[in-house]
């Protein structure tokens, strides 16, 4: 687990954010900032802003440090409200009652579309969009847009293109980190021959299989086809999907590659698969996001030592980088709300947040040097290096009936494919039928 940075470091970071303003030369000054006001004034003095997000515990505490820096810079007073895990259930009644928070941070871009359709969102100001244009690739601007207007900006990311491995298992087998899918399959055979199961799959949690598919698909089909499939502009019976499923069958089709075989994988949820690799030492690898680090628990495995990561190996021409994450939107069109979102989208705000543990910025101008540990610096660099090829988790872009419901749609179809990886055509037909039904609604 990453250690919290010394309190003095946090204080210095906040003091610097409060005092220096936006002095990077070509960066637009955040709305309501002292520099925008032309001096030491705090033009949001006395303005109250409420922001709602799902975070609790350490995540909430770290975000509140960012809010504190914004308060010190602008004079605004920010109140935080936790939505809990079901953001929609929290926001729905408040929207209907005419009392939404000023700013909400949504865990899925699909909610941006939903709330835009309900006229519950306010378009982001020109100042916010200037920050987006400067700090994000055009893909992210499109992701936060609906009906021809920009409503949201991704402010916190989860890196989903990783393979975690147990260093001692690799050492014992003589295996090395893989840079290509073919190398990963060779590694799996080497590990299996050494007597350890190569993969602990968390297949009872269907979303882990969608993550796996998305990485292979982005790599083999490329970003353009990824965008088309995510919008159901090409069918799941397309040849590009067949190619990706055939790659997955190289793992799913060999029972010795998965701890407990296919039945064992389908009975293992997340994060039990992490425990199987690092605490029980029954398998060598787990394929999942950076948040695996939070699940190491009592295993004794230290990140960067026994718990290592490799970028998801290239299965085609594209090195895949897929992000999940949280999108900030404005629900009350006020100067304070727009200024807060502008700050969160800025290089300055991102760097205050990056100094806290457990955070990754999708902002390409937030230097990896701001992160408190080597692992996060490495992950941030892969996001920057991937440039225009970075994509958002496809299943989270789909209607929830297809991409986000346990026992239905893509989750179930990929679980069924794991049970019988010989039937690629049948899997494609099921996926297409379920997608067509969900996207029509």
Coordinates of C-alpha atoms in Angstrom, one line a residue:
X1 CA 0.0 0.0 0.0
X2 CA 1.2 3.5 -0.7
X3 CA 2.0 5.6 2.3
X4 CA 0.5 9.0 2.9
X5 CA 2.9 11.8 2.1
X6 CA 4.2 13.7 5.2
X7 CA 1.7 16.3 6.3
X8 CA 4.1 19.1 5.7
X9 CA 4.3 18.1 2.0
X10 CA 0.6 18.3 1.7
X11 CA 0.5 21.7 3.5
X12 CA 3.2 23.1 1.3
X13 CA 1.4 21.9 -1.8
X14 CA -1.8 23.6 -0.7
X15 CA -0.1 26.8 0.3
X16 CA 1.7 26.9 -3.1
X17 CA -1.6 26.4 -4.9
X18 CA -3.2 29.2 -2.9
X19 CA -0.4 31.7 -3.3
X20 CA 0.9 31.3 -6.8
X21 CA -2.3 31.5 -8.8
X22 CA -2.1 30.4 -12.5
X23 CA 1.3 31.7 -13.4
X24 CA 2.3 29.2 -16.1
X25 CA 2.3 31.8 -18.8
X26 CA 0.1 30.3 -21.5
X27 CA -2.4 28.6 -19.2
X28 CA -5.8 30.4 -18.9
X29 CA -6.4 31.7 -15.3
X30 CA -9.2 29.8 -13.5
X31 CA -12.4 31.7 -13.3
X32 CA -12.6 33.8 -10.1
X33 CA -8.9 33.4 -9.5
X34 CA -6.7 36.1 -8.0
X35 CA -4.7 36.3 -11.2
X36 CA -7.9 36.6 -13.3
X37 CA -9.0 39.5 -11.0
X38 CA -5.7 41.3 -11.6
X39 CA -4.2 41.1 -8.1
X40 CA -4.7 39.7 -4.6
X41 CA -8.5 39.9 -4.6
X42 CA -10.6 36.8 -4.0
X43 CA -13.6 37.4 -6.2
X44 CA -15.6 34.4 -4.9
X45 CA -15.4 35.6 -1.3
X46 CA -18.6 34.6 0.4
X47 CA -19.8 32.4 -2.6
X48 CA -21.0 29.0 -1.5
X49 CA -20.6 25.9 -3.7
X50 CA -21.8 22.4 -3.0
X51 CA -20.1 19.5 -4.8
X52 CA -21.4 15.9 -4.7
X53 CA -19.3 12.8 -5.5
X54 CA -19.2 9.1 -4.5
X55 CA -16.0 9.2 -2.5
X56 CA -15.7 8.4 1.2
X57 CA -12.8 7.8 3.6
X58 CA -9.4 8.5 2.2
X59 CA -10.6 9.4 -1.3
X60 CA -12.9 12.0 0.2
X61 CA -10.2 13.4 2.5
X62 CA -7.8 13.7 -0.5
X63 CA -10.5 15.5 -2.6
X64 CA -11.2 17.8 0.2
X65 CA -7.6 19.0 0.1
X66 CA -8.1 20.0 -3.5
X67 CA -11.3 21.8 -2.5
X68 CA -9.4 23.6 0.3
X69 CA -6.8 24.8 -2.2
X70 CA -9.6 26.1 -4.4
X71 CA -11.2 27.9 -1.4
X72 CA -7.9 29.5 -0.4
X73 CA -7.3 30.7 -4.0
X74 CA -10.8 32.1 -4.6
X75 CA -12.4 32.8 -1.3
X76 CA -15.3 30.5 -2.1
X77 CA -16.7 28.1 0.6
X78 CA -17.2 24.6 -0.7
X79 CA -19.4 21.9 0.9
X80 CA -18.8 18.3 0.0
X81 CA -21.7 15.7 -0.1
X82 CA -21.1 12.0 -0.6
X83 CA -23.5 10.3 -2.9
X84 CA -22.5 6.8 -1.9
X85 CA -22.0 4.1 -4.6
X86 CA -25.3 4.7 -6.3
X87 CA -24.8 8.3 -7.6
X88 CA -28.0 8.2 -9.7
X89 CA -30.2 7.2 -6.7
X90 CA -28.8 10.2 -4.7
X91 CA -29.0 12.8 -7.5
X92 CA -32.4 11.7 -8.9
X93 CA -34.6 13.0 -6.0
X94 CA -32.5 16.2 -5.7
X95 CA -32.9 16.9 -9.4
X96 CA -36.6 16.2 -9.2
X97 CA -37.0 18.4 -6.2
X98 CA -35.3 21.3 -7.9
X99 CA -32.3 21.3 -5.4
X100 CA -29.4 19.6 -7.1
X101 CA -25.8 20.3 -6.0
X102 CA -23.9 23.0 -7.8
X103 CA -21.4 20.5 -9.1
X104 CA -21.7 16.7 -9.4
X105 CA -18.9 14.3 -10.2
X106 CA -20.4 11.3 -12.1
X107 CA -18.8 7.8 -12.2
X108 CA -20.0 7.1 -15.7
X109 CA -20.1 9.2 -18.9
X110 CA -23.5 7.6 -19.6
X111 CA -24.9 9.7 -16.8
X112 CA -23.8 12.8 -18.6
X113 CA -26.0 11.8 -21.6
X114 CA -28.9 10.9 -19.3
X115 CA -28.9 14.1 -17.4
X116 CA -28.3 16.2 -20.5
X117 CA -31.4 14.6 -22.0
X118 CA -33.3 15.5 -18.8
X119 CA -32.1 19.1 -19.0
X120 CA -30.5 18.7 -15.6
X121 CA -27.0 19.9 -16.7
X122 CA -25.6 23.4 -17.6
X123 CA -23.2 23.7 -20.5
X124 CA -19.6 24.4 -19.4
X125 CA -18.5 28.0 -19.7
X126 CA -16.0 29.2 -22.4
X127 CA -13.4 29.4 -19.6
X128 CA -13.8 25.8 -18.6
X129 CA -13.7 24.7 -22.3
X130 CA -10.5 26.6 -22.7
X131 CA -9.0 24.4 -19.9
X132 CA -10.3 21.3 -21.6
X133 CA -8.9 22.3 -25.0
X134 CA -5.5 23.0 -23.5
X135 CA -5.2 20.0 -21.2
X136 CA -7.1 17.2 -22.8
X137 CA -7.2 15.4 -26.2
X138 CA -10.3 16.1 -28.3
X139 CA -11.6 12.6 -27.5
X140 CA -12.3 13.6 -23.9
X141 CA -14.1 16.7 -24.9
X142 CA -16.4 14.6 -27.1
X143 CA -16.9 12.2 -24.3
X144 CA -18.3 14.9 -22.0
X145 CA -20.5 16.4 -24.8
X146 CA -24.2 15.8 -25.6
X147 CA -26.6 17.5 -28.0
X148 CA -23.7 19.6 -29.5
X149 CA -22.7 21.1 -26.1
X150 CA -19.9 20.4 -23.6
X151 CA -21.3 19.4 -20.2
X152 CA -18.6 17.4 -18.5
X153 CA -14.8 16.9 -18.0
X154 CA -13.0 13.8 -16.8
X155 CA -11.2 14.8 -13.6
X156 CA -10.1 11.5 -12.1
X157 CA -9.0 8.3 -13.9
X158 CA -8.6 4.6 -13.2
X159 CA -6.0 2.9 -15.4
X160 CA -7.4 -0.4 -16.7
X161 CA -4.6 -1.5 -19.0
X162 CA -2.5 -3.4 -16.6
X163 CA -1.3 -7.0 -15.8
X164 CA -0.3 -7.4 -12.2
X165 CA 2.2 -10.2 -11.5
X166 CA 3.9 -11.9 -8.6
X167 CA 7.6 -11.4 -8.9
X168 CA 8.6 -14.6 -7.1
X169 CA 6.4 -16.7 -9.4
X170 CA 8.1 -15.2 -12.4
X171 CA 11.6 -15.7 -10.9
X172 CA 10.9 -19.3 -10.1
X173 CA 9.6 -20.0 -13.6
X174 CA 12.2 -17.9 -15.4
X175 CA 9.5 -15.7 -16.9
X176 CA 9.9 -12.1 -18.0
X177 CA 7.3 -9.3 -18.4
X178 CA 5.6 -9.5 -21.8
X179 CA 5.4 -6.7 -24.3
X180 CA 3.1 -8.6 -26.8
X181 CA 0.1 -10.9 -26.4
X182 CA 2.1 -13.7 -28.0
X183 CA 4.7 -13.3 -25.3
X184 CA 2.0 -13.3 -22.6
X185 CA 0.7 -16.6 -23.9
X186 CA 4.3 -18.0 -24.0
X187 CA 4.8 -16.8 -20.4
X188 CA 1.5 -18.5 -19.4
X189 CA 2.8 -21.8 -20.7
X190 CA 6.2 -21.3 -19.0
X191 CA 4.4 -20.6 -15.7
X192 CA 2.1 -23.5 -16.1
X193 CA 5.0 -25.9 -16.8
X194 CA 6.6 -24.6 -13.6
X195 CA 3.6 -25.7 -11.6
X196 CA 1.8 -22.5 -10.9
X197 CA -1.5 -21.3 -12.5
X198 CA -0.7 -18.4 -14.8
X199 CA -3.9 -16.4 -14.2
X200 CA -6.4 -15.8 -11.4
X201 CA -9.4 -14.5 -13.3
X202 CA -12.1 -12.7 -11.5
X203 CA -14.8 -13.9 -13.9
X204 CA -17.6 -14.0 -11.3
X205 CA -17.4 -10.2 -11.5
X206 CA -18.4 -9.8 -15.2
X207 CA -16.9 -6.3 -15.6
X208 CA -13.4 -7.8 -15.3
X209 CA -14.1 -9.7 -18.5
X210 CA -15.3 -6.6 -20.3
X211 CA -12.1 -4.9 -19.3
X212 CA -10.1 -7.8 -20.7
X213 CA -12.0 -7.8 -24.0
X214 CA -11.7 -4.0 -24.3
X215 CA -7.9 -4.1 -24.0
X216 CA -7.5 -6.8 -26.6
X217 CA -10.1 -5.1 -28.9
X218 CA -8.5 -1.6 -28.7
X219 CA -5.1 -3.2 -29.5
X220 CA -6.3 -5.4 -32.4
X221 CA -9.0 -3.2 -34.0
X222 CA -7.6 0.3 -33.3
X223 CA -9.1 3.4 -31.7
X224 CA -11.5 4.2 -34.7
X225 CA -13.2 0.8 -34.6
X226 CA -13.2 0.9 -30.8
X227 CA -15.3 4.2 -31.0
X228 CA -17.6 2.6 -33.5
X229 CA -18.3 -0.5 -31.5
X230 CA -18.8 1.5 -28.3
X231 CA -21.6 3.4 -30.1
X232 CA -22.9 0.3 -31.8
X233 CA -22.1 1.8 -35.2
X234 CA -20.6 -1.6 -36.2
X235 CA -22.2 -4.9 -35.0
X236 CA -20.7 -7.3 -32.6
X237 CA -20.7 -9.8 -35.4
X238 CA -18.0 -7.7 -37.2
X239 CA -14.8 -9.5 -38.1
X240 CA -12.8 -7.2 -35.7
X241 CA -14.8 -8.7 -32.7
X242 CA -14.0 -12.2 -33.9
X243 CA -10.3 -11.4 -33.9
X244 CA -10.4 -10.2 -30.3
X245 CA -12.5 -13.1 -29.1
X246 CA -10.1 -15.6 -30.8
X247 CA -7.2 -14.0 -28.8
X248 CA -9.2 -14.4 -25.6
X249 CA -9.8 -18.0 -26.5
X250 CA -6.1 -18.6 -26.3
X251 CA -6.4 -18.2 -22.5
X252 CA -10.0 -19.3 -22.0
X253 CA -9.4 -22.5 -24.0
X254 CA -6.7 -23.8 -21.8
X255 CA -8.0 -24.8 -18.4
X256 CA -4.4 -25.0 -17.0
X257 CA -4.0 -21.3 -17.7
X258 CA -6.7 -20.4 -15.2
X259 CA -6.7 -21.1 -11.5
X260 CA -9.4 -23.7 -11.0
X261 CA -10.1 -23.9 -14.7
X262 CA -13.1 -22.1 -16.3
X263 CA -15.4 -23.2 -13.4
X264 CA -13.0 -21.9 -10.8
X265 CA -12.6 -18.6 -12.7
X266 CA -16.4 -18.1 -12.9
X267 CA -16.7 -18.7 -9.2
X268 CA -14.0 -16.1 -8.3
X269 CA -15.0 -12.5 -7.8
X270 CA -12.9 -9.3 -7.5
X271 CA -10.9 -8.9 -5.3
X272 CA -10.6 -12.6 -4.4
X273 CA -8.5 -13.1 -7.4
X274 CA -6.0 -10.6 -6.0
X275 CA -5.8 -12.6 -2.8
X276 CA -5.2 -15.8 -4.8
X277 CA -2.2 -14.3 -6.4
X278 CA -0.5 -12.5 -3.6
X279 CA -1.8 -13.9 -0.3
X280 CA -2.4 -17.5 -1.2
X281 CA 0.3 -17.6 -4.0
X282 CA -1.8 -20.0 -6.1
X283 CA -1.5 -18.0 -9.3
X284 CA 1.0 -15.7 -10.9
X285 CA -1.0 -12.9 -12.6
X286 CA -4.2 -10.9 -12.3
X287 CA -5.4 -8.7 -15.1
X288 CA -7.0 -5.5 -13.7
X289 CA -6.7 -1.8 -13.0
X290 CA -4.4 0.2 -10.8
X291 CA -6.9 -0.2 -7.9
X292 CA -5.6 -3.7 -7.4
X293 CA -3.1 -2.0 -5.1
X294 CA -5.8 -1.2 -2.7
X295 CA -6.8 -4.9 -2.5
X296 CA -3.4 -6.3 -1.5
X297 CA -4.5 -6.1 2.1
X298 CA -2.7 -8.5 4.4
X299 CA -0.9 -10.3 1.7
X300 CA 2.4 -8.7 2.7
X301 CA 3.2 -8.0 -1.0
X302 CA 4.6 -4.5 -1.5
X303 CA 3.8 -2.6 -4.7
X304 CA 6.9 -2.4 -6.8
X305 CA 8.6 -5.4 -5.1
X306 CA 6.6 -8.6 -4.9
X307 CA 3.6 -6.9 -6.6
X308 CA 4.7 -5.7 -10.0
X309 CA 2.8 -4.4 -13.1
X310 CA 3.3 -4.6 -16.8
X311 CA 1.4 -2.6 -19.3
X312 CA -1.3 -4.7 -21.0
X313 CA 0.7 -6.4 -23.8
X314 CA 0.0 -5.4 -27.4
X315 CA -2.3 -7.9 -29.2
X316 CA -2.2 -5.8 -32.4
X317 CA -0.8 -2.5 -33.6
X318 CA -2.1 -0.3 -30.8
X319 CA -0.6 -0.3 -27.3
X320 CA -3.9 -0.2 -25.3
X321 CA -4.6 2.4 -22.6
X322 CA -8.1 2.3 -21.3
X323 CA -9.4 4.5 -18.5
X324 CA -12.3 4.5 -16.2
X325 CA -13.0 7.6 -14.2
X326 CA -15.2 10.4 -12.9
X327 CA -16.7 13.3 -14.8
X328 CA -17.4 16.7 -13.3
X329 CA -20.6 18.5 -14.4
X330 CA -22.4 21.7 -13.5
X331 CA -26.0 21.4 -12.3
X332 CA -26.5 25.0 -11.2
X333 CA -25.2 27.7 -13.5
X334 CA -23.4 29.9 -11.1
X335 CA -20.0 31.6 -11.1
X336 CA -18.8 29.4 -8.3
X337 CA -19.9 26.2 -9.9
X338 CA -18.2 27.0 -13.2
X339 CA -15.1 28.2 -11.4
X340 CA -14.7 25.0 -9.4
X341 CA -15.0 22.8 -12.5
X342 CA -12.6 25.0 -14.3
X343 CA -10.1 24.6 -11.4
X344 CA -10.6 20.8 -11.5
X345 CA -9.9 20.8 -15.2
X346 CA -6.8 23.0 -14.9
X347 CA -3.1 21.9 -14.6
X348 CA -2.9 23.7 -11.3
X349 CA -5.9 21.8 -9.7
X350 CA -4.7 18.5 -11.2
X351 CA -1.3 18.9 -9.6
X352 CA -2.7 19.7 -6.2
X353 CA -4.7 16.5 -6.4
X354 CA -1.8 14.4 -7.9
X355 CA 0.2 15.0 -4.7
X356 CA -2.3 12.8 -2.9
X357 CA -2.2 9.0 -3.0
X358 CA -4.7 7.0 -5.0
X359 CA -5.2 9.6 -7.8
X360 CA -4.4 9.6 -11.5
X361 CA -5.1 12.6 -13.8
X362 CA -6.3 12.3 -17.4
X363 CA -4.9 15.9 -17.8
X364 CA -2.0 15.6 -20.2
X365 CA -0.3 18.6 -18.7
X366 CA -0.1 17.3 -15.1
X367 CA 3.5 16.2 -14.9
X368 CA 4.1 12.7 -13.5
X369 CA 6.7 14.3 -11.2
X370 CA 3.8 15.4 -9.0
X371 CA 2.8 11.9 -8.0
X372 CA 3.9 10.5 -4.6
X373 CA 5.2 7.1 -5.7
X374 CA 7.0 5.4 -8.6
X375 CA 4.0 3.2 -9.6
X376 CA 1.6 6.2 -10.1
X377 CA 4.3 8.1 -12.0
X378 CA 4.7 5.1 -14.3
X379 CA 0.9 4.9 -14.9
X380 CA 0.6 8.6 -15.5
X381 CA 3.4 8.4 -18.1
X382 CA 1.7 5.7 -20.0
X383 CA -1.5 7.9 -20.3
X384 CA 0.6 10.8 -21.6
X385 CA 2.6 8.6 -24.0
X386 CA -0.5 7.0 -25.5
X387 CA -1.7 10.4 -26.6
X388 CA -4.7 10.3 -28.9
X389 CA -5.1 6.5 -28.5
X390 CA -6.4 6.6 -24.9
X391 CA -10.0 5.4 -24.7
X392 CA -12.7 5.2 -22.0
X393 CA -14.0 1.9 -20.7
X394 CA -16.4 0.7 -23.4
X395 CA -18.9 -1.1 -21.2
X396 CA -19.3 2.1 -19.2
X397 CA -20.2 4.0 -22.4
X398 CA -22.9 1.5 -23.3
X399 CA -26.5 1.4 -21.9
X400 CA -26.3 -0.2 -18.5
X401 CA -28.6 -3.1 -19.7
X402 CA -25.8 -4.2 -22.0
X403 CA -22.6 -3.0 -20.4
X404 CA -23.2 -2.7 -16.7
X405 CA -25.7 -5.3 -15.3
X406 CA -24.8 -8.4 -13.5
X407 CA -26.1 -11.6 -15.2
X408 CA -27.2 -9.7 -18.4
X409 CA -25.8 -8.4 -21.6
X410 CA -22.1 -8.2 -22.2
X411 CA -21.2 -9.4 -18.7
X412 CA -23.1 -12.7 -19.1
X413 CA -22.2 -13.2 -22.8
X414 CA -18.5 -13.0 -22.0
X415 CA -19.0 -15.3 -19.0
X416 CA -20.7 -17.8 -21.3
X417 CA -17.8 -17.4 -23.8
X418 CA -15.4 -18.3 -21.0
X419 CA -17.4 -21.5 -20.5
X420 CA -17.2 -22.4 -24.2
X421 CA -14.5 -20.5 -26.0
X422 CA -14.8 -22.7 -29.0
X423 CA -18.0 -21.0 -30.1
X424 CA -16.8 -17.6 -31.3
X425 CA -19.6 -17.1 -33.8
X426 CA -22.3 -17.9 -31.2
X427 CA -20.7 -15.5 -28.7
X428 CA -20.8 -12.8 -31.3
X429 CA -24.4 -13.4 -32.1
X430 CA -25.4 -13.2 -28.5
X431 CA -23.5 -10.0 -28.0
X432 CA -25.0 -8.4 -31.0
X433 CA -28.6 -9.4 -30.1
X434 CA -28.2 -8.0 -26.6
X435 CA -26.5 -4.8 -27.8
X436 CA -29.1 -4.2 -30.5
X437 CA -31.9 -4.5 -27.8
X438 CA -30.2 -2.2 -25.4
X439 CA -29.2 0.5 -27.8
X440 CA -32.7 0.8 -29.2
X441 CA -34.1 1.8 -25.9

